[in-house]
Amino acid sequence: MNFLEEKIVTDGIVKEENVLKVDSFLNHQMDIKLFEQIGEEFKRRFSDEKFTKILTIEASGIGIACITARYFEVPVVFAKKSKSINLDGDMYTAEVESFTHKTTNHVIVSKKFISEDDKVLIIDDFLANGCALQGLIKIVNEAGASVKGIGIAIEKGFQPGGKIIRNLGYRLESLAIIDNMDSTTGEILFR
Ligand code: 5GP
């Protein structure tokens, strides 16, 4: 088991409906030493890539993206969730269905912050069905920039997102891939 898998086993809580609660270290209270290990590991796995920007989505991707950015020395842009659709054309937009809240958000990124020469590393905390990633990929493509890598902390491998994104040809690195988890026993099986 790697450092993140160990942390998930110790402090993660398996909830019903395929939700893993990690709010004691990842997306409410944040364990910054762990985030540093995550950033370092992404840097190691993508050591052959030259990124110009990290893109993530609010809110829970932001912390990991910021610490990871220290290792790549690039700026972080986060897609904002917005109720209204901007009509004056200065934003890239995508629709993203929230896995945890079962609602649809418009996410927006100002055209000022991604340009066609950007080589983007997309970072997020979880990968489930892949909606968040597909929204972010759409935004990068609309900007004419390229997605050079995708870094995920926890992929739930029993849900379809990882397969969809890999089949599209993207370089996806997930630090912990869960193949099975059981809310009655609390058991977690990693790939
Ligand atoms: P997807 O769009 O891939 O279906 O879901 C990814 C997003 O949903 C992530 O940004 C994350 O915030 C949230 N998410 C998905 N699964 C889980 C989970 O099991 N636990 C938590 N805490 N968040 C999740």
Tab-separated table of C-alpha atoms and ligand atoms in Angstrom:
chain	number	residue	atom	x	y	z
A	1	MET	CA	0.000	0.000	0.000
A	2	ASN	CA	1.241	3.491	-0.761
A	3	PHE	CA	0.996	6.466	1.618
A	4	LEU	CA	-2.435	7.561	0.364
A	5	GLU	CA	-3.920	4.066	0.443
A	6	GLU	CA	-2.684	3.698	4.024
A	7	LYS	CA	-4.313	6.995	4.975
A	8	ILE	CA	-7.597	5.973	3.312
A	9	VAL	CA	-7.619	2.681	5.247
A	10	THR	CA	-6.884	4.451	8.544
A	11	ASP	CA	-9.096	7.535	8.257
A	12	GLY	CA	-11.497	7.080	5.329
A	13	ILE	CA	-15.108	6.080	5.995
A	14	VAL	CA	-17.086	4.054	3.473
A	15	LYS	CA	-20.615	5.442	3.207
A	16	GLU	CA	-23.632	4.118	1.386
A	17	GLU	CA	-24.183	4.829	-2.321
A	18	ASN	CA	-20.508	4.401	-3.190
A	19	VAL	CA	-19.299	7.501	-1.339
A	20	LEU	CA	-15.973	7.503	0.474
A	21	LYS	CA	-15.768	10.123	3.203
A	22	VAL	CA	-12.319	11.628	3.533
A	23	ASP	CA	-13.232	14.886	5.211
A	24	SER	CA	-10.764	14.424	8.091
A	25	PHE	CA	-7.745	14.717	5.763
A	26	LEU	CA	-8.665	15.647	2.190
A	27	ASN	CA	-11.706	17.794	1.581
A	28	HIS	CA	-12.761	19.510	4.786
A	29	GLN	CA	-9.886	19.330	7.247
A	30	MET	CA	-6.760	19.117	5.082
A	31	ASP	CA	-3.588	17.199	5.972
A	32	ILE	CA	-0.952	19.391	4.326
A	33	LYS	CA	1.908	16.930	4.887
A	34	LEU	CA	-0.175	14.397	2.959
A	35	PHE	CA	-0.903	17.005	0.266
A	36	GLU	CA	2.853	17.529	-0.063
A	37	GLN	CA	3.341	13.802	-0.588
A	38	ILE	CA	0.564	13.895	-3.215
A	39	GLY	CA	2.210	16.844	-5.013
A	40	GLU	CA	5.606	15.166	-4.900
A	41	GLU	CA	4.168	11.935	-6.303
A	42	PHE	CA	2.437	13.742	-9.183
A	43	LYS	CA	5.747	15.471	-9.936
A	44	ARG	CA	7.509	12.098	-9.985
A	45	ARG	CA	4.900	10.476	-12.240
A	46	PHE	CA	4.793	13.409	-14.669
A	47	SER	CA	8.518	14.215	-14.521
A	48	ASP	CA	8.781	14.005	-18.322
A	49	GLU	CA	6.015	16.573	-18.948
A	50	LYS	CA	6.332	20.349	-19.150
A	51	PHE	CA	3.095	21.877	-17.931
A	52	THR	CA	2.314	25.591	-18.062
A	53	LYS	CA	-0.806	25.504	-15.908
A	54	ILE	CA	-2.801	23.407	-13.456
A	55	LEU	CA	-6.587	23.364	-13.816
A	56	THR	CA	-8.959	22.110	-11.134
A	57	ILE	CA	-12.566	22.574	-10.032
A	58	GLU	CA	-13.897	24.194	-6.877
A	59	ALA	CA	-13.991	23.447	-4.102
A	60	SER	CA	-12.232	20.271	-3.079
A	61	GLY	CA	-9.680	20.147	-5.921
A	62	ILE	CA	-8.191	23.513	-5.020
A	63	GLY	CA	-6.074	22.516	-2.018
A	64	ILE	CA	-4.396	19.568	-3.751
A	65	ALA	CA	-3.892	21.618	-6.928
A	66	CYS	CA	-2.196	24.449	-5.010
A	67	ILE	CA	0.257	22.200	-3.177
A	68	THR	CA	0.955	20.269	-6.399
A	69	ALA	CA	1.655	23.573	-8.162
A	70	ARG	CA	4.566	24.191	-5.768
A	71	TYR	CA	6.330	21.183	-7.340
A	72	PHE	CA	5.623	22.190	-10.958
A	73	GLU	CA	6.039	25.946	-10.369
A	74	VAL	CA	3.023	26.885	-12.474
A	75	PRO	CA	-0.165	28.850	-11.707
A	76	VAL	CA	-3.412	27.176	-10.666
A	77	VAL	CA	-6.749	28.036	-12.274
A	78	PHE	CA	-9.930	26.661	-10.765
A	79	ALA	CA	-13.209	26.317	-12.636
A	80	LYS	CA	-15.913	28.147	-10.702
A	81	LYS	CA	-19.367	26.770	-10.180
A	82	SER	CA	-21.942	29.267	-11.377
A	83	LYS	CA	-25.742	29.336	-11.322
A	84	SER	CA	-26.062	31.760	-14.222
A	85	ILE	CA	-24.572	31.237	-17.643
A	86	ASN	CA	-22.406	34.083	-18.742
A	87	LEU	CA	-23.568	35.387	-22.097
A	88	ASP	CA	-20.981	37.968	-23.037
A	89	GLY	CA	-18.517	35.403	-24.351
A	90	ASP	CA	-15.543	36.036	-22.094
A	91	MET	CA	-15.872	32.694	-20.298
A	92	TYR	CA	-15.418	29.067	-21.230
A	93	THR	CA	-18.302	27.059	-19.794
A	94	ALA	CA	-19.183	23.401	-19.261
A	95	GLU	CA	-22.005	21.546	-17.564
A	96	VAL	CA	-20.943	19.246	-14.750
A	97	GLU	CA	-23.219	16.897	-12.855
A	98	SER	CA	-22.146	16.647	-9.229
A	99	PHE	CA	-21.590	13.077	-8.063
A	100	THR	CA	-22.045	13.878	-4.384
A	101	HIS	CA	-24.888	16.417	-4.647
A	102	LYS	CA	-26.737	15.024	-7.703
A	103	THR	CA	-27.155	18.528	-9.114
A	104	THR	CA	-25.946	20.073	-12.355
A	105	ASN	CA	-23.631	23.057	-12.201
A	106	HIS	CA	-22.305	25.297	-14.878
A	107	VAL	CA	-18.593	25.679	-14.395
A	108	ILE	CA	-16.797	28.643	-15.866
A	109	VAL	CA	-13.223	29.705	-16.534
A	110	SER	CA	-12.328	33.163	-17.739
A	111	LYS	CA	-10.812	33.206	-21.226
A	112	LYS	CA	-8.025	35.348	-19.741
A	113	PHE	CA	-6.561	32.396	-17.864
A	114	ILE	CA	-6.223	29.616	-20.458
A	115	SER	CA	-4.755	30.227	-23.870
A	116	GLU	CA	-4.009	28.036	-26.867
A	117	ASP	CA	-0.344	27.571	-26.016
A	118	ASP	CA	-1.093	26.196	-22.535
A	119	LYS	CA	-0.095	22.646	-21.650
A	120	VAL	CA	-2.482	21.755	-18.869
A	121	LEU	CA	-2.308	19.357	-15.941
A	122	ILE	CA	-5.815	18.714	-14.608
A	123	ILE	CA	-5.976	17.851	-10.897
A	124	ASP	CA	-8.930	16.682	-8.796
A	125	ASP	CA	-9.529	14.871	-5.531
A	126	PHE	CA	-11.870	12.126	-6.802
A	127	LEU	CA	-12.743	10.396	-10.032
A	128	ALA	CA	-16.118	8.635	-10.072
A	129	ASN	CA	-18.221	8.879	-13.238
A	130	GLY	CA	-15.865	11.320	-14.901
A	131	CYS	CA	-18.302	14.245	-15.319
A	132	ALA	CA	-16.048	16.777	-13.597
A	133	LEU	CA	-13.042	15.720	-15.707
A	134	GLN	CA	-15.003	15.778	-18.935
A	135	GLY	CA	-16.172	19.324	-18.173
A	136	LEU	CA	-12.612	20.462	-17.494
A	137	ILE	CA	-11.331	18.728	-20.648
A	138	LYS	CA	-14.049	20.467	-22.699
A	139	ILE	CA	-12.924	23.841	-21.339
A	140	VAL	CA	-9.269	23.176	-22.210
A	141	ASN	CA	-10.239	22.029	-25.704
A	142	GLU	CA	-12.422	25.098	-26.244
A	143	ALA	CA	-9.440	27.247	-25.375
A	144	GLY	CA	-7.397	25.437	-28.017
A	145	ALA	CA	-4.950	24.382	-25.272
A	146	SER	CA	-3.890	20.774	-24.650
A	147	VAL	CA	-4.467	18.410	-21.739
A	148	LYS	CA	-1.034	16.884	-21.157
A	149	GLY	CA	-1.904	14.996	-18.004
A	150	ILE	CA	-4.596	14.290	-15.429
A	151	GLY	CA	-3.758	13.665	-11.776
A	152	ILE	CA	-6.385	12.242	-9.419
A	153	ALA	CA	-5.919	11.501	-5.731
A	154	ILE	CA	-8.613	8.817	-5.384
A	155	GLU	CA	-10.159	6.976	-8.309
A	156	LYS	CA	-13.121	4.747	-7.607
A	157	GLY	CA	-12.240	2.103	-10.155
A	158	PHE	CA	-15.604	0.370	-9.904
A	159	GLN	CA	-17.244	3.453	-11.416
A	160	PRO	CA	-16.849	4.222	-15.127
A	161	GLY	CA	-14.904	7.523	-15.153
A	162	GLY	CA	-11.377	6.107	-15.271
A	163	LYS	CA	-12.135	3.804	-18.174
A	164	ILE	CA	-13.872	6.559	-20.132
A	165	ILE	CA	-11.000	9.016	-19.684
A	166	ARG	CA	-8.278	6.429	-20.483
A	167	ASN	CA	-10.205	5.270	-23.554
A	168	LEU	CA	-10.229	8.870	-24.773
A	169	GLY	CA	-6.435	8.603	-24.785
A	170	TYR	CA	-5.586	10.878	-21.862
A	171	ARG	CA	-2.672	10.202	-19.567
A	172	LEU	CA	-4.435	9.646	-16.267
A	173	GLU	CA	-2.497	9.010	-13.050
A	174	SER	CA	-4.554	8.103	-9.977
A	175	LEU	CA	-2.628	7.729	-6.731
A	176	ALA	CA	-5.124	5.350	-5.135
A	177	ILE	CA	-7.531	3.245	-7.177
A	178	ILE	CA	-10.305	1.573	-5.217
A	179	ASP	CA	-11.702	-1.513	-6.916
A	180	ASN	CA	-14.242	-2.324	-4.267
A	181	MET	CA	-15.552	-0.922	-1.006
A	182	ASP	CA	-18.223	-2.155	1.351
A	183	SER	CA	-20.233	0.210	3.539
A	184	THR	CA	-21.381	-2.557	5.884
A	185	THR	CA	-17.911	-3.939	6.722
A	186	GLY	CA	-15.928	-0.787	5.893
A	187	GLU	CA	-13.577	-2.908	3.790
A	188	ILE	CA	-11.653	-1.232	0.960
A	189	LEU	CA	-9.915	-3.139	-1.826
A	190	PHE	CA	-7.239	-1.362	-3.895
A	191	ARG	CA	-6.139	-2.208	-7.424
B	1	5GP	P1	-17.325	12.532	-11.136
B	1	5GP	O1	-17.581	13.829	-11.832
B	1	5GP	O2	-16.091	11.827	-11.601
B	1	5GP	O3	-18.542	11.631	-11.128
B	1	5GP	O4	-17.096	12.883	-9.612
B	1	5GP	C1	-15.988	13.625	-9.235
B	1	5GP	C2	-16.331	14.683	-8.234
B	1	5GP	O5	-17.323	14.244	-7.307
B	1	5GP	C3	-15.097	15.060	-7.436
B	1	5GP	O6	-14.747	16.379	-7.768
B	1	5GP	C4	-15.506	14.932	-5.981
B	1	5GP	O7	-15.616	16.198	-5.415
B	1	5GP	C5	-16.853	14.261	-5.974
B	1	5GP	N1	-16.815	12.855	-5.516
B	1	5GP	C6	-17.027	11.755	-6.286
B	1	5GP	N2	-17.001	10.640	-5.559
B	1	5GP	C7	-16.760	11.010	-4.293
B	1	5GP	C8	-16.618	10.270	-3.058
B	1	5GP	O8	-16.736	9.039	-2.972
B	1	5GP	N3	-16.345	11.005	-1.952
B	1	5GP	C9	-16.228	12.356	-1.978
B	1	5GP	N4	-15.941	12.970	-0.841
B	1	5GP	N5	-16.352	13.087	-3.122
B	1	5GP	C10	-16.620	12.418	-4.262
